[in-house]
Coordinates of N, CA, C and O in Angstrom, one line a residue:
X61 N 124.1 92.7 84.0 CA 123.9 94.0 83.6 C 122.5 94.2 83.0 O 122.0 93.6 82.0
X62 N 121.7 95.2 84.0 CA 120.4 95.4 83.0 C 120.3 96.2 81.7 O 120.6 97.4 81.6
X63 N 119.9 95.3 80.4 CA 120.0 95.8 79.5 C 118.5 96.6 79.1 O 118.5 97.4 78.1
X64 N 117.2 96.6 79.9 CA 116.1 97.3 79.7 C 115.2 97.0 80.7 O 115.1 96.0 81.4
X65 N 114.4 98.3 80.9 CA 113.1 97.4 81.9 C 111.8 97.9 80.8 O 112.0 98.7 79.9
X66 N 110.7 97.3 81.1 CA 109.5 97.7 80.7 C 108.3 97.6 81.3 O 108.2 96.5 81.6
X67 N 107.2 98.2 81.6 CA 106.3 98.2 82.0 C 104.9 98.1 81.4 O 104.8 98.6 80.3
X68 N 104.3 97.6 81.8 CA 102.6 97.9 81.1 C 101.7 97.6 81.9 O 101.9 96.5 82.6
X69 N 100.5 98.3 82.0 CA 99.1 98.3 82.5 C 98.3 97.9 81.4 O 98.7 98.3 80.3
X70 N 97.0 97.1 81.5 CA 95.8 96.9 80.4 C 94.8 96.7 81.7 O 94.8 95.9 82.7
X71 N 93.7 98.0 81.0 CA 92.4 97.9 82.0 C 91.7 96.2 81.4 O 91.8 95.9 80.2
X72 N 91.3 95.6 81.9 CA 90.8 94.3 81.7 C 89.4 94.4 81.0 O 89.4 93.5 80.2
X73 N 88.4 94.9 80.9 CA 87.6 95.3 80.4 C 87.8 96.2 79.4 O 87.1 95.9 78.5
X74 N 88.4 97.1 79.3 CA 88.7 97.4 77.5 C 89.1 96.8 76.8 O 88.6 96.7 75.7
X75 N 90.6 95.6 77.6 CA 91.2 94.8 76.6 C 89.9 93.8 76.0 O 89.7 93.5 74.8
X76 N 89.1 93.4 77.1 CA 88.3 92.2 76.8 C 86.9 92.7 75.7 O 86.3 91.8 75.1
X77 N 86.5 93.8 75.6 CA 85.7 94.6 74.8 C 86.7 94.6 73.5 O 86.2 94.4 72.4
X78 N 87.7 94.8 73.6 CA 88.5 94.7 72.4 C 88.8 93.8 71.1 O 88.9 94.0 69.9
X79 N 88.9 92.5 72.3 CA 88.9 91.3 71.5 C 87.6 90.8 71.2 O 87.5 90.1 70.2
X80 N 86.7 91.1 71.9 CA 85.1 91.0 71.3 C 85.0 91.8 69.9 O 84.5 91.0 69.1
X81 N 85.1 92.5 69.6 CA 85.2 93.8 68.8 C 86.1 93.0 67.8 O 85.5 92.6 66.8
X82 N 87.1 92.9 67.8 CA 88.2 92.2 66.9 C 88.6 90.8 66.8 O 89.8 90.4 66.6
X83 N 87.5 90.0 66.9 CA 87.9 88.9 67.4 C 89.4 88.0 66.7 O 89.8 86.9 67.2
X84 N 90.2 88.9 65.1 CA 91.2 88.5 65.3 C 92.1 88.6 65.6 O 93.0 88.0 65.1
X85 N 92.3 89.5 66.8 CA 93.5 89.9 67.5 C 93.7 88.7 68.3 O 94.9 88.5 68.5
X86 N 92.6 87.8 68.9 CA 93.3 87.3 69.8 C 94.3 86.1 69.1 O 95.2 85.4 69.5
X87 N 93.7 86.0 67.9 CA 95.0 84.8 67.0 C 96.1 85.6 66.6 O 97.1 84.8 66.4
X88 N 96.4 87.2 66.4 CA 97.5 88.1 66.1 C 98.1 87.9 67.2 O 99.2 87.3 67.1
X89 N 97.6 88.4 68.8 CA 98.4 88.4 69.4 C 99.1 87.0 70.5 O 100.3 87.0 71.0
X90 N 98.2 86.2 70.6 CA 98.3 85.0 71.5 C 98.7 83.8 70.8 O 98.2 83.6 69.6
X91 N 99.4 83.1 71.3 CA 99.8 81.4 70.8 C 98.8 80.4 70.8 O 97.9 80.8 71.5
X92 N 98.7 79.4 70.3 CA 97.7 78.7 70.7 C 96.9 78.5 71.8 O 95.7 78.6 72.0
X93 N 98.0 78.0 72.5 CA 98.3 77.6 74.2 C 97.6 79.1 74.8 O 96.8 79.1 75.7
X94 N 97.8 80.0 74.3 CA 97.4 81.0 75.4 C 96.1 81.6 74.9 O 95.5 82.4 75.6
X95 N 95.7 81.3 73.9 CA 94.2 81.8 73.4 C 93.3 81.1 74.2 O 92.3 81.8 74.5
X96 N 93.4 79.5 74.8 CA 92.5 79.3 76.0 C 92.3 79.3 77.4 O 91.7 78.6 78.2
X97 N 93.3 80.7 77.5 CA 93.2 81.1 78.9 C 92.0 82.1 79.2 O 91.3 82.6 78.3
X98 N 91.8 82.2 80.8 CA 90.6 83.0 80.8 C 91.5 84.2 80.2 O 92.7 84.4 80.0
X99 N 90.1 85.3 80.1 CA 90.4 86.9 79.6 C 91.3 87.3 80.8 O 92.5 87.5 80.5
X100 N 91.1 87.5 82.5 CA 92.0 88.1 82.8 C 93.7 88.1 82.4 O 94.5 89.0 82.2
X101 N 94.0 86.1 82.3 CA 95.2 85.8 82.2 C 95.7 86.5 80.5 O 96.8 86.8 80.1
X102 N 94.6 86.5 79.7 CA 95.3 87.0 78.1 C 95.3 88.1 78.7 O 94.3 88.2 77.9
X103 N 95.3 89.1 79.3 CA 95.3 90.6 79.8 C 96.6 91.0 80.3 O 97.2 92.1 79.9
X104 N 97.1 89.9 81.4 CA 98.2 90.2 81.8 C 99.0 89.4 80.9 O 100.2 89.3 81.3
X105 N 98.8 88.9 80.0 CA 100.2 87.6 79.2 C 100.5 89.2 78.2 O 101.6 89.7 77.9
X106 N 99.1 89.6 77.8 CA 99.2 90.7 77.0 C 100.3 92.1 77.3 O 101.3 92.6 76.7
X107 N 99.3 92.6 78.8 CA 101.0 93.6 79.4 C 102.2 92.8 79.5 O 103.3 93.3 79.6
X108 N 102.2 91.7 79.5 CA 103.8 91.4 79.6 C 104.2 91.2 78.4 O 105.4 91.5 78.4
X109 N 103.9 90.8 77.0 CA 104.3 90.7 76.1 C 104.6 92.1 75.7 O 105.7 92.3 75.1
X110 N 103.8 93.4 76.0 CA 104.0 94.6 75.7 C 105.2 95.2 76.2 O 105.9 95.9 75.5
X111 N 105.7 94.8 78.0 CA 106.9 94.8 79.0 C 107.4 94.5 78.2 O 107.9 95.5 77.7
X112 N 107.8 93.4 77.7 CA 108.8 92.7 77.1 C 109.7 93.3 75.7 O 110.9 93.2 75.4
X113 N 108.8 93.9 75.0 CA 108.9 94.7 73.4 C 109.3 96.3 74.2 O 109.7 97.2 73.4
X114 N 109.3 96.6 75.4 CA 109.5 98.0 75.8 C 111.3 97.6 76.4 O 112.3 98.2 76.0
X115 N 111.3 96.4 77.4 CA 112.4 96.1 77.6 C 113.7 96.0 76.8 O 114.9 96.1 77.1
X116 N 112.5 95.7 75.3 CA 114.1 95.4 74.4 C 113.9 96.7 73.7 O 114.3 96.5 72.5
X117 N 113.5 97.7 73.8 CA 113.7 98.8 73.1 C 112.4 99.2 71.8 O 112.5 100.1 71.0
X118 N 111.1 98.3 71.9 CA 110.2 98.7 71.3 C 110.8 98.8 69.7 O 110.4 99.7 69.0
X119 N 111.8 98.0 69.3 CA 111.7 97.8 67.9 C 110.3 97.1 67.1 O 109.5 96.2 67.4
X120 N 110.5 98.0 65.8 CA 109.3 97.7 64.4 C 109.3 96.1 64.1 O 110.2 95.7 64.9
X121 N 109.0 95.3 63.7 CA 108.9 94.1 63.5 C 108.5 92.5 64.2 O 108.1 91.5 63.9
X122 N 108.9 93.0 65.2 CA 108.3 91.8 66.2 C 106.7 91.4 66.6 O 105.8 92.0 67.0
X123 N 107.1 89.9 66.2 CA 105.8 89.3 66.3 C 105.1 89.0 67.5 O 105.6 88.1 68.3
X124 N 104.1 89.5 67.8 CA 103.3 88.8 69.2 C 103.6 87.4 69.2 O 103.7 87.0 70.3
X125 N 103.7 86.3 68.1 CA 103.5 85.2 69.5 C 104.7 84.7 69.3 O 104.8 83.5 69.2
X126 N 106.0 85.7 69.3 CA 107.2 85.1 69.4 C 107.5 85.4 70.6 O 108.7 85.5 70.8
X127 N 106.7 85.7 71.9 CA 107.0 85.8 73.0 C 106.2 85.2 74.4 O 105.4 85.9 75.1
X128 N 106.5 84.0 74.7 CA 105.5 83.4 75.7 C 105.7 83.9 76.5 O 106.7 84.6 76.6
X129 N 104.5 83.6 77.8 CA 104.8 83.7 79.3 C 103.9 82.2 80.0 O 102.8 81.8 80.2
X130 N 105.2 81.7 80.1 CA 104.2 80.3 80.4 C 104.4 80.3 82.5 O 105.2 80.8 83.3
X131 N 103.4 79.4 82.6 CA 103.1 79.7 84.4 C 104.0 78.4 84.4 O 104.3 77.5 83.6
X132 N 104.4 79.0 85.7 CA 104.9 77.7 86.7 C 104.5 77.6 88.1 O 104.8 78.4 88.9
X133 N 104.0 76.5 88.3 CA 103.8 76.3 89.4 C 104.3 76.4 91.0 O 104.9 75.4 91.5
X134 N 104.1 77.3 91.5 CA 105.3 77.4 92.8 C 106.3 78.2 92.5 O 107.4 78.0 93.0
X135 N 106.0 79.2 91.3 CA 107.4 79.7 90.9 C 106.7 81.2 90.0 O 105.5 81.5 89.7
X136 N 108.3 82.0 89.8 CA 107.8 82.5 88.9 C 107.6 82.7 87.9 O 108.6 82.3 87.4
X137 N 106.8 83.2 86.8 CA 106.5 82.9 85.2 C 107.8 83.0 84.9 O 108.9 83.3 85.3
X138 N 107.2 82.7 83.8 CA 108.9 82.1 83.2 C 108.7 82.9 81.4 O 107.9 82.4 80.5
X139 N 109.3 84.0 81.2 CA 109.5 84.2 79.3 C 110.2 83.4 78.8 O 111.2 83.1 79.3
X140 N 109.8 82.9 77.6 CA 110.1 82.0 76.6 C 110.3 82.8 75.1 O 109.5 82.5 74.3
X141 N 111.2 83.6 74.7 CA 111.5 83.9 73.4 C 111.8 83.7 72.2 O 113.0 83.8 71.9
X142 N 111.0 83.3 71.1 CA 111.3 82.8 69.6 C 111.7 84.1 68.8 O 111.7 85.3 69.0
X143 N 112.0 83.1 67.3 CA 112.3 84.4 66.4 C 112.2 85.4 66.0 O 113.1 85.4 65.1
X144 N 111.7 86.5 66.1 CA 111.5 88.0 66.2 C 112.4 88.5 67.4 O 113.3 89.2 67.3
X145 N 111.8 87.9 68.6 CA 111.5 88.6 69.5 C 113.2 87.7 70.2 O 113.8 88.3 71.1
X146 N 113.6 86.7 69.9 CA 114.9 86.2 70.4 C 115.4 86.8 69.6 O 116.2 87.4 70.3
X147 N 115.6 87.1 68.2 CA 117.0 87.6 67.7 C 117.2 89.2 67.5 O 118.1 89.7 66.9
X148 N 116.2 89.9 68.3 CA 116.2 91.1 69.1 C 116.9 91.2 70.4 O 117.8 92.0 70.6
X149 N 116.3 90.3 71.7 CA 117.2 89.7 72.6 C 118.5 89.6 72.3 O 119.3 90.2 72.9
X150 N 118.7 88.8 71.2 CA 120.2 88.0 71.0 C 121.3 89.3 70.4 O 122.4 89.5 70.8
X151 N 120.4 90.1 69.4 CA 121.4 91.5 69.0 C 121.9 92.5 70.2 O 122.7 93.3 70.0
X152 N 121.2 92.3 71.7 CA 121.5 93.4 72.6 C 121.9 92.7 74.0 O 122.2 93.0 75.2
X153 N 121.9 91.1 73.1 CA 123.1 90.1 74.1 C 122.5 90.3 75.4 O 123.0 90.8 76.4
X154 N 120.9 89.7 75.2 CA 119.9 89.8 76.3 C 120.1 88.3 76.7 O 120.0 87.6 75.8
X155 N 120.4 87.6 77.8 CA 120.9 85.9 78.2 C 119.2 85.8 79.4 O 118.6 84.7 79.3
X156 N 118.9 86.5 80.0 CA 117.1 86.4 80.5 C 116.6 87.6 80.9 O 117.0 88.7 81.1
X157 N 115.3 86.9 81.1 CA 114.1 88.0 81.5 C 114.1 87.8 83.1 O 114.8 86.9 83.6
X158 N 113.3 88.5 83.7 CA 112.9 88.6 84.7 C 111.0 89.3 84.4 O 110.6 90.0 83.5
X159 N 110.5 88.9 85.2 CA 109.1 89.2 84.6 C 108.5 89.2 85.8 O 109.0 88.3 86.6
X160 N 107.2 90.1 86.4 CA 106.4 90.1 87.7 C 105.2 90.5 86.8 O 105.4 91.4 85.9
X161 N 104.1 90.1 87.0 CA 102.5 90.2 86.8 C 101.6 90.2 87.4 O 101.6 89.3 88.3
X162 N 100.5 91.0 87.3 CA 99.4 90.9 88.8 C 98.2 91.1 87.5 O 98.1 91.1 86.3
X163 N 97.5 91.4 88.4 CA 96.1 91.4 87.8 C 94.8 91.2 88.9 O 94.2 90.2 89.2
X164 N 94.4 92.4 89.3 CA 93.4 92.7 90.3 C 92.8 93.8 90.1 O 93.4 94.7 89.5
X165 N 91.6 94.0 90.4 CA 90.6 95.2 90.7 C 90.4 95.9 89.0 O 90.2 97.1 88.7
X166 N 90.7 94.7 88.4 CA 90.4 94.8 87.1 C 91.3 95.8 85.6 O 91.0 96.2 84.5
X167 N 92.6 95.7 86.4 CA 93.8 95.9 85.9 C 95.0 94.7 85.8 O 95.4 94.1 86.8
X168 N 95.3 94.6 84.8 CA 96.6 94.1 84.5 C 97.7 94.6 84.4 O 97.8 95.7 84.0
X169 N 99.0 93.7 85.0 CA 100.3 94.5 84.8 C 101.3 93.9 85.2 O 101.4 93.2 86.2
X170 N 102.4 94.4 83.9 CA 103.3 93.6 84.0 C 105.0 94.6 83.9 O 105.1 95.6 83.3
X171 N 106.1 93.9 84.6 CA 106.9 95.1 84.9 C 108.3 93.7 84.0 O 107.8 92.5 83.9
X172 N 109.2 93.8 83.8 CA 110.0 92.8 82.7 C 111.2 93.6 82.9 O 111.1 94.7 82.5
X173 N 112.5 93.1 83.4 CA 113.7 93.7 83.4 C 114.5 92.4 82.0 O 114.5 91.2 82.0
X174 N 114.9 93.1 81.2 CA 115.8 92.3 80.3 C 117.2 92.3 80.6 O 117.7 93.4 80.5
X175 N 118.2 91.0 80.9 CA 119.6 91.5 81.7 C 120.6 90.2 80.6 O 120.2 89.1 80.1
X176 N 121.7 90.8 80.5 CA 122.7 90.3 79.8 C 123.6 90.0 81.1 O 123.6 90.6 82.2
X177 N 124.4 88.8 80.6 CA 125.8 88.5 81.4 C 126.9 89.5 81.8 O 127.8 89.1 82.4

């Protein structure tokens, strides 16, 4: 049963003007591991982390880097959720994500269905 979908676009050049501008957002919003991706890939990790927070209902509290998107090879990305952002999942008896990302012509975007058993 789908419990949420969410979507998000990020023009790639504002986001990346952004984080020039702020340079601590990219430790607010990104994990270690994903702070040394190129800018497009923190663009789209970014709409998906945003998908993801719209999927579960855009609750107050949740932390950006309680929510990975790690690559897999030959497959597709895969979400990884920690504390914040799993015991939000876990209260709306969310069991996985589904997640699709692109990133071309200088847009990002990411579309995230949240589904329970």
């Amino acid at each position: 049963m789908i419990v949420g979908v969410g979507i998000d676009v990020v023009d790639v050049a504002r986001f990346v003007a952004t984080l020039q501008r702020a340079p601590g957002l990219r430790v607010r919003l990104f994990t270690p591991e994903e702070r040394a991706m190129p800018d497009t890939s923190l663009a789209a990790r970014f709409a998906a982390k945003e998908a993801i927070a719209k999927a579960l209902g855009a609750p107050a509290g949740m932390s950006w880097q309680d929510a990975t998107v790690r690559r897999v090879v030959g497959a597709q990305p895969v979400v990884e959720v920690t504390g914040t952002v799993q015991a939000v999942a876990d209260s709306l008896g969310v069991s996985r994500f589904h997640l699709s990302i692109s990133h071309d012509a200088g847009i990002a975007s990411a579309v995230v269905v949240a589904e329970r058993d």
